[in-house]
Amino acid sequence: MSSDYNHDPSEDQRSLWSQEQNDLKKQLVLEDAVSFDAATLTGLKYVGGVDLSFPLGDHENAVACLIVMKMPDLQIVYKEFLHTKLHLPYISGFLAFREVEPLLKLINQLKSNKPEFYPQVILVDGNGLLHPRRFGIASHLGVLCQTPTVGVAKNFLVIPSEFDDMGSLKGKFKESLFRKGDDYKLVGAASGAVYGTALRTSNTATNPVFVSQGHLVSLETAIKIVLNTSPLYRIPEPIRAADLESRAYIRSNVLL
DNA sequence: GCGACAG
DNA sequence: ATCTTGTCGC
């Protein structure tokens, strides 16, 4: 009765998904190819944010939300929801296969209905490069919609082969991040590759946010964008708004 | 074999 | 991911 819903996919399934991630990764661009000045963010007018929320205890029904905010005032200029049924469970390392479809649908809908508000970069709730195969949902979504994306995760995704001692890592965050803007680069021990950074986005919130490149942006630019969209809280406004709005949507609608 | 595991 | 009240600090 406890293991009736053991969602562990077979090794074959994991292998197929991994292969798909590796295939799509061939299209991944990790340099700035943005429509604004990457160094100063001059010309950055619209930033998007996406997130999904679920009704209590419901793993199937979800409400996806896409928010577009105007810079530098961070006012919402576009907001759209999509109530969908997810077919796969959450599996660490394969989040995109569960959530990317409704997000892509919202983005394409915006592109055809209100192209004037199409964002120059989209902040995604989850990781990009900071991923076992260096292709998390932020990168996945970016490649599929061919738009710059940045991954922003609230929790550190363990990658055993690269970051063995999580205990000392958590300590490192606390002892190296003193104020907003401080960051601690996440370098894989085995490969020496930079996966992303633990970034402190608030002076009151001690815990950092984990920023990694999604698609078409450098890590430096990703950090600037996250800092510039987090004037008050730990979570960047576009993602925070998508989270708040999608939850409000669920609360005000009787689903099921 | 055990433990760890974005949302 | 999701539920919840108070409470501490500026």
mmCIF file of C-alpha atoms (C1' of nucleotides) in Angstrom:
data_model
loop_
_atom_site.group_PDB
_atom_site.id
_atom_site.type_symbol
_atom_site.label_atom_id
_atom_site.label_comp_id
_atom_site.label_asym_id
_atom_site.label_seq_id
_atom_site.Cartn_x
_atom_site.Cartn_y
_atom_site.Cartn_z
ATOM 1 C CA MET A 1 0.000 0.000 0.000
ATOM 2 C CA SER A 2 3.003 2.203 0.325
ATOM 3 C CA SER A 3 4.883 1.246 -2.812
ATOM 4 C CA ASP A 4 1.819 1.040 -5.046
ATOM 5 C CA TYR A 5 2.941 4.181 -6.746
ATOM 6 C CA ASN A 6 6.613 3.647 -7.090
ATOM 7 C CA HIS A 7 7.219 6.008 -9.944
ATOM 8 C CA ASP A 8 10.715 4.868 -10.671
ATOM 9 C CA PRO A 9 11.065 4.542 -14.428
ATOM 10 C CA SER A 10 12.910 1.596 -15.903
ATOM 11 C CA GLU A 11 16.546 1.862 -16.809
ATOM 12 C CA ASP A 12 15.493 1.663 -20.431
ATOM 13 C CA GLN A 13 13.185 4.618 -20.039
ATOM 14 C CA ARG A 14 15.843 6.679 -18.333
ATOM 15 C CA SER A 15 18.213 5.784 -21.116
ATOM 16 C CA LEU A 16 15.756 6.937 -23.777
ATOM 17 C CA TRP A 17 15.104 10.216 -22.004
ATOM 18 C CA SER A 18 18.817 10.785 -21.485
ATOM 19 C CA GLN A 19 19.397 10.198 -25.181
ATOM 20 C CA GLU A 20 16.761 12.763 -26.059
ATOM 21 C CA GLN A 21 18.372 15.273 -23.735
ATOM 22 C CA ASN A 22 21.758 14.625 -25.312
ATOM 23 C CA ASP A 23 20.294 15.041 -28.784
ATOM 24 C CA LEU A 24 18.585 18.338 -28.019
ATOM 25 C CA LYS A 25 21.730 19.496 -26.242
ATOM 26 C CA LYS A 26 23.476 19.640 -29.625
ATOM 27 C CA GLN A 27 21.436 22.766 -30.307
ATOM 28 C CA LEU A 28 22.329 24.390 -27.005
ATOM 29 C CA VAL A 29 24.107 27.751 -27.178
ATOM 30 C CA LEU A 30 25.914 28.895 -24.052
ATOM 31 C CA GLU A 31 26.988 32.323 -25.249
ATOM 32 C CA ASP A 32 25.042 35.550 -25.248
ATOM 33 C CA ALA A 33 22.878 35.803 -28.334
ATOM 34 C CA VAL A 34 20.443 38.332 -26.947
ATOM 35 C CA SER A 35 18.583 41.349 -28.331
ATOM 36 C CA PHE A 36 19.940 43.727 -25.690
ATOM 37 C CA ASP A 37 23.324 44.777 -24.373
ATOM 38 C CA ALA A 38 24.471 41.856 -22.233
ATOM 39 C CA ALA A 39 26.980 43.899 -20.264
ATOM 40 C CA THR A 40 24.590 46.617 -19.116
ATOM 41 C CA LEU A 41 21.180 45.067 -19.862
ATOM 42 C CA THR A 42 20.420 48.229 -21.804
ATOM 43 C CA GLY A 43 17.603 47.509 -24.211
ATOM 44 C CA LEU A 44 16.143 44.744 -22.077
ATOM 45 C CA LYS A 45 12.468 45.601 -22.027
ATOM 46 C CA TYR A 46 10.547 42.363 -21.480
ATOM 47 C CA VAL A 47 11.395 39.467 -19.187
ATOM 48 C CA GLY A 48 9.254 36.369 -18.960
ATOM 49 C CA GLY A 49 8.701 33.933 -16.114
ATOM 50 C CA VAL A 50 7.066 30.509 -16.067
ATOM 51 C CA ASP A 51 5.878 28.159 -13.358
ATOM 52 C CA LEU A 52 3.294 25.473 -12.623
ATOM 53 C CA SER A 53 1.108 24.935 -9.586
ATOM 54 C CA PHE A 54 -0.907 21.925 -8.477
ATOM 55 C CA PRO A 55 -4.057 21.423 -6.402
ATOM 56 C CA LEU A 56 -3.418 19.810 -3.017
ATOM 57 C CA GLY A 57 -2.455 16.184 -3.386
ATOM 58 C CA ASP A 58 -3.137 16.203 -7.118
ATOM 59 C CA HIS A 59 -0.233 15.054 -9.256
ATOM 60 C CA GLU A 60 -2.124 15.107 -12.504
ATOM 61 C CA ASN A 61 -3.873 18.414 -12.874
ATOM 62 C CA ALA A 62 -1.703 21.498 -13.097
ATOM 63 C CA VAL A 63 -1.999 25.151 -13.990
ATOM 64 C CA ALA A 64 0.878 26.553 -15.970
ATOM 65 C CA CYS A 65 1.420 30.299 -16.035
ATOM 66 C CA LEU A 66 3.443 32.616 -18.232
ATOM 67 C CA ILE A 67 4.122 36.137 -17.023
ATOM 68 C CA VAL A 68 5.848 38.917 -18.934
ATOM 69 C CA MET A 69 7.153 41.920 -17.059
ATOM 70 C CA LYS A 70 8.382 45.238 -18.360
ATOM 71 C CA MET A 71 11.808 46.421 -17.316
ATOM 72 C CA PRO A 72 12.923 48.127 -15.261
ATOM 73 C CA ASP A 73 9.654 48.683 -13.377
ATOM 74 C CA LEU A 74 8.705 44.981 -13.359
ATOM 75 C CA GLN A 75 5.074 45.624 -14.113
ATOM 76 C CA ILE A 76 3.057 42.753 -15.533
ATOM 77 C CA VAL A 77 2.211 43.366 -19.174
ATOM 78 C CA TYR A 78 1.074 39.858 -20.034
ATOM 79 C CA LYS A 79 -0.379 36.965 -18.074
ATOM 80 C CA GLU A 80 -1.798 33.701 -19.342
ATOM 81 C CA PHE A 81 -2.770 30.365 -17.812
ATOM 82 C CA LEU A 82 -3.112 26.861 -19.107
ATOM 83 C CA HIS A 83 -4.912 24.140 -17.219
ATOM 84 C CA THR A 84 -3.393 20.830 -18.222
ATOM 85 C CA LYS A 85 -3.157 17.203 -17.264
ATOM 86 C CA LEU A 86 0.373 15.947 -16.777
ATOM 87 C CA HIS A 87 1.043 12.404 -17.813
ATOM 88 C CA LEU A 88 4.377 11.696 -16.170
ATOM 89 C CA PRO A 89 5.370 11.834 -12.503
ATOM 90 C CA TYR A 90 8.157 14.044 -11.278
ATOM 91 C CA ILE A 91 11.499 12.311 -11.713
ATOM 92 C CA SER A 92 14.668 14.090 -10.675
ATOM 93 C CA GLY A 93 16.773 14.804 -13.727
ATOM 94 C CA PHE A 94 13.808 14.549 -16.086
ATOM 95 C CA LEU A 95 11.573 17.404 -15.017
ATOM 96 C CA ALA A 96 11.244 18.721 -18.565
ATOM 97 C CA PHE A 97 9.482 15.602 -19.750
ATOM 98 C CA ARG A 98 6.760 16.353 -17.227
ATOM 99 C CA GLU A 99 6.434 20.113 -17.482
ATOM 100 C CA VAL A 100 7.875 21.512 -20.686
ATOM 101 C CA GLU A 101 4.913 20.914 -22.970
ATOM 102 C CA PRO A 102 2.373 23.245 -21.329
ATOM 103 C CA LEU A 103 5.058 25.917 -20.931
ATOM 104 C CA LEU A 104 5.968 25.713 -24.587
ATOM 105 C CA LYS A 105 2.296 25.932 -25.486
ATOM 106 C CA LEU A 106 1.896 29.158 -23.508
ATOM 107 C CA ILE A 107 4.982 30.656 -25.114
ATOM 108 C CA ASN A 108 3.854 29.822 -28.632
ATOM 109 C CA GLN A 109 0.410 31.165 -27.882
ATOM 110 C CA LEU A 110 1.949 34.466 -26.799
ATOM 111 C CA LYS A 111 4.082 34.587 -29.907
ATOM 112 C CA SER A 112 1.085 34.339 -32.201
ATOM 113 C CA ASN A 113 -1.386 36.406 -30.178
ATOM 114 C CA LYS A 114 0.681 39.205 -28.671
ATOM 115 C CA PRO A 115 4.076 39.179 -30.395
ATOM 116 C CA GLU A 116 4.728 42.712 -29.166
ATOM 117 C CA PHE A 117 5.087 41.302 -25.640
ATOM 118 C CA TYR A 118 7.268 38.345 -26.523
ATOM 119 C CA PRO A 119 10.058 38.296 -23.869
ATOM 120 C CA GLN A 120 13.745 38.732 -24.671
ATOM 121 C CA VAL A 121 14.613 36.234 -21.985
ATOM 122 C CA ILE A 122 12.549 33.779 -19.956
ATOM 123 C CA LEU A 123 13.246 32.816 -16.349
ATOM 124 C CA VAL A 124 12.429 29.192 -15.642
ATOM 125 C CA ASP A 125 11.639 27.589 -12.297
ATOM 126 C CA GLY A 126 14.297 24.857 -12.337
ATOM 127 C CA ASN A 127 17.807 24.279 -13.620
ATOM 128 C CA GLY A 128 19.508 24.721 -16.956
ATOM 129 C CA LEU A 129 23.161 23.630 -17.093
ATOM 130 C CA LEU A 130 23.069 22.646 -13.431
ATOM 131 C CA HIS A 131 21.941 19.161 -14.258
ATOM 132 C CA PRO A 132 23.438 15.621 -14.398
ATOM 133 C CA ARG A 133 23.601 15.793 -18.197
ATOM 134 C CA ARG A 134 23.908 19.585 -18.321
ATOM 135 C CA PHE A 135 20.462 19.952 -19.867
ATOM 136 C CA GLY A 136 17.786 20.794 -17.342
ATOM 137 C CA ILE A 137 14.308 22.149 -18.090
ATOM 138 C CA ALA A 138 15.505 25.728 -18.620
ATOM 139 C CA SER A 139 17.836 24.608 -21.401
ATOM 140 C CA HIS A 140 15.253 22.195 -22.753
ATOM 141 C CA LEU A 141 12.582 24.863 -22.974
ATOM 142 C CA GLY A 142 15.024 27.398 -24.434
ATOM 143 C CA VAL A 143 16.034 25.086 -27.251
ATOM 144 C CA LEU A 144 12.431 24.193 -28.046
ATOM 145 C CA CYS A 145 11.238 27.815 -28.255
ATOM 146 C CA GLN A 146 14.566 29.157 -29.520
ATOM 147 C CA THR A 147 14.553 31.895 -26.932
ATOM 148 C CA PRO A 148 17.115 32.899 -24.298
ATOM 149 C CA THR A 149 16.366 31.218 -20.955
ATOM 150 C CA VAL A 150 17.802 31.218 -17.440
ATOM 151 C CA GLY A 151 17.383 28.483 -14.854
ATOM 152 C CA VAL A 152 16.531 29.545 -11.298
ATOM 153 C CA ALA A 153 16.195 26.745 -8.750
ATOM 154 C CA LYS A 154 15.282 27.096 -5.089
ATOM 155 C CA ASN A 155 17.076 23.891 -4.125
ATOM 156 C CA PHE A 156 20.412 22.461 -5.080
ATOM 157 C CA LEU A 157 20.196 19.501 -7.406
ATOM 158 C CA VAL A 158 22.676 16.916 -6.242
ATOM 159 C CA ILE A 159 25.031 15.649 -8.900
ATOM 160 C CA PRO A 160 26.939 12.897 -7.081
ATOM 161 C CA SER A 161 29.658 12.511 -9.707
ATOM 162 C CA GLU A 162 30.552 16.191 -9.510
ATOM 163 C CA PHE A 163 29.567 17.424 -6.056
ATOM 164 C CA ASP A 164 30.166 14.658 -3.567
ATOM 165 C CA ASP A 165 30.122 16.481 -0.269
ATOM 166 C CA MET A 166 26.879 18.414 -0.046
ATOM 167 C CA GLY A 167 27.533 19.030 3.634
ATOM 168 C CA SER A 168 30.565 21.204 3.079
ATOM 169 C CA LEU A 169 28.868 22.859 0.111
ATOM 170 C CA LYS A 170 25.974 24.116 2.185
ATOM 171 C CA GLY A 171 28.506 25.466 4.640
ATOM 172 C CA LYS A 172 30.337 27.204 1.819
ATOM 173 C CA PHE A 173 27.191 29.039 0.805
ATOM 174 C CA LYS A 174 26.594 30.418 4.252
ATOM 175 C CA GLU A 175 30.191 31.444 4.762
ATOM 176 C CA SER A 176 30.723 33.028 1.355
ATOM 177 C CA LEU A 177 27.452 34.798 0.645
ATOM 178 C CA PHE A 178 27.090 37.850 2.841
ATOM 179 C CA ARG A 179 24.994 40.263 0.883
ATOM 180 C CA LYS A 180 22.827 40.541 -2.172
ATOM 181 C CA GLY A 181 24.861 39.954 -5.301
ATOM 182 C CA ASP A 182 27.407 37.615 -3.741
ATOM 183 C CA ASP A 183 27.717 34.323 -5.543
ATOM 184 C CA TYR A 184 29.545 31.046 -5.222
ATOM 185 C CA LYS A 185 30.457 29.333 -8.482
ATOM 186 C CA LEU A 186 29.501 25.695 -8.696
ATOM 187 C CA VAL A 187 32.452 23.905 -10.246
ATOM 188 C CA GLY A 188 32.288 20.164 -10.768
ATOM 189 C CA ALA A 189 35.055 18.384 -8.870
ATOM 190 C CA ALA A 190 35.613 15.722 -11.501
ATOM 191 C CA SER A 191 35.319 17.794 -14.682
ATOM 192 C CA GLY A 192 36.236 21.258 -13.478
ATOM 193 C CA ALA A 193 33.226 22.546 -15.422
ATOM 194 C CA VAL A 194 31.139 25.435 -14.147
ATOM 195 C CA TYR A 195 27.532 24.329 -13.702
ATOM 196 C CA GLY A 196 26.111 27.554 -12.378
ATOM 197 C CA THR A 197 26.253 29.603 -9.232
ATOM 198 C CA ALA A 198 24.667 29.914 -5.818
ATOM 199 C CA LEU A 199 23.490 33.517 -5.858
ATOM 200 C CA ARG A 200 22.283 35.569 -2.941
ATOM 201 C CA THR A 201 19.450 37.709 -4.245
ATOM 202 C CA SER A 202 18.330 39.335 -1.007
ATOM 203 C CA ASN A 203 19.908 40.806 2.075
ATOM 204 C CA THR A 204 17.260 39.311 4.326
ATOM 205 C CA ALA A 205 16.999 35.859 2.781
ATOM 206 C CA THR A 206 20.051 33.846 3.747
ATOM 207 C CA ASN A 207 19.492 31.007 1.321
ATOM 208 C CA PRO A 208 20.817 31.540 -2.178
ATOM 209 C CA VAL A 209 19.087 30.757 -5.411
ATOM 210 C CA PHE A 210 20.779 28.428 -7.886
ATOM 211 C CA VAL A 211 21.285 30.161 -11.201
ATOM 212 C CA SER A 212 22.413 28.378 -14.333
ATOM 213 C CA GLN A 213 22.478 29.061 -18.033
ATOM 214 C CA GLY A 214 19.438 27.922 -19.928
ATOM 215 C CA HIS A 215 20.002 28.753 -23.595
ATOM 216 C CA LEU A 216 21.555 31.655 -25.537
ATOM 217 C CA VAL A 217 22.922 33.361 -22.415
ATOM 218 C CA SER A 218 26.224 33.392 -20.552
ATOM 219 C CA LEU A 219 26.303 32.766 -16.825
ATOM 220 C CA GLU A 220 27.405 36.340 -16.194
ATOM 221 C CA THR A 221 24.410 37.699 -18.059
ATOM 222 C CA ALA A 222 22.094 35.226 -16.358
ATOM 223 C CA ILE A 223 23.271 36.489 -12.979
ATOM 224 C CA LYS A 224 22.704 40.119 -13.955
ATOM 225 C CA ILE A 225 19.203 39.370 -15.155
ATOM 226 C CA VAL A 226 18.294 37.512 -11.974
ATOM 227 C CA LEU A 227 19.646 40.282 -9.768
ATOM 228 C CA ASN A 228 17.863 42.951 -11.741
ATOM 229 C CA THR A 229 14.544 41.162 -11.470
ATOM 230 C CA SER A 230 14.864 40.492 -7.727
ATOM 231 C CA PRO A 231 14.594 43.916 -6.092
ATOM 232 C CA LEU A 232 12.782 42.670 -3.009
ATOM 233 C CA TYR A 233 12.508 38.932 -2.662
ATOM 234 C CA ARG A 234 14.678 35.877 -3.081
ATOM 235 C CA ILE A 235 12.773 34.675 -6.116
ATOM 236 C CA PRO A 236 12.934 36.827 -9.277
ATOM 237 C CA GLU A 237 9.657 38.696 -9.792
ATOM 238 C CA PRO A 238 8.609 37.060 -13.086
ATOM 239 C CA ILE A 239 8.837 33.555 -11.589
ATOM 240 C CA ARG A 240 7.390 34.670 -8.276
ATOM 241 C CA ALA A 241 4.434 36.243 -10.037
ATOM 242 C CA ALA A 242 3.879 33.132 -12.162
ATOM 243 C CA ASP A 243 3.883 31.073 -8.962
ATOM 244 C CA LEU A 244 1.527 33.410 -7.091
ATOM 245 C CA GLU A 245 -0.836 33.849 -10.011
ATOM 246 C CA SER A 246 -1.078 30.151 -10.846
ATOM 247 C CA ARG A 247 -1.840 29.326 -7.207
ATOM 248 C CA ALA A 248 -4.468 32.045 -6.995
ATOM 249 C CA TYR A 249 -5.969 30.641 -10.162
ATOM 250 C CA ILE A 250 -6.262 27.215 -8.558
ATOM 251 C CA ARG A 251 -7.737 28.575 -5.331
ATOM 252 C CA SER A 252 -10.417 30.509 -7.166
ATOM 253 C CA ASN A 253 -11.427 27.604 -9.359
ATOM 254 C CA VAL A 254 -12.998 24.371 -8.271
ATOM 255 C CA LEU A 255 -10.951 21.826 -10.135
ATOM 256 C CA LEU A 256 -11.707 18.117 -10.293
ATOM 257 C "C1'" DG B 1 23.755 -2.330 -1.098
ATOM 258 C "C1'" DC B 2 22.680 2.533 0.629
ATOM 259 C "C1'" DG B 3 21.881 7.236 0.015
ATOM 260 C "C1'" DA B 4 20.759 11.606 -2.824
ATOM 261 C "C1'" DC B 5 17.319 13.561 -5.823
ATOM 262 C "C1'" DA B 6 15.187 20.663 -9.686
ATOM 263 C "C1'" DG B 7 9.512 20.604 -9.320
ATOM 264 C "C1'" DA C 1 5.169 20.441 -5.763
ATOM 265 C "C1'" DT C 2 1.554 21.223 -1.450
ATOM 266 C "C1'" DC C 3 -0.751 22.816 3.711
ATOM 267 C "C1'" DT C 4 -0.242 26.432 7.747
ATOM 268 C "C1'" DT C 5 0.039 30.419 12.184
ATOM 269 C "C1'" DG C 6 2.524 32.829 14.374
ATOM 270 C "C1'" DT C 7 6.497 35.381 15.008
ATOM 271 C "C1'" DC C 8 10.868 37.834 14.691
ATOM 272 C "C1'" DG C 9 13.263 41.922 12.723
ATOM 273 C "C1'" DC C 10 13.753 46.428 10.348
#
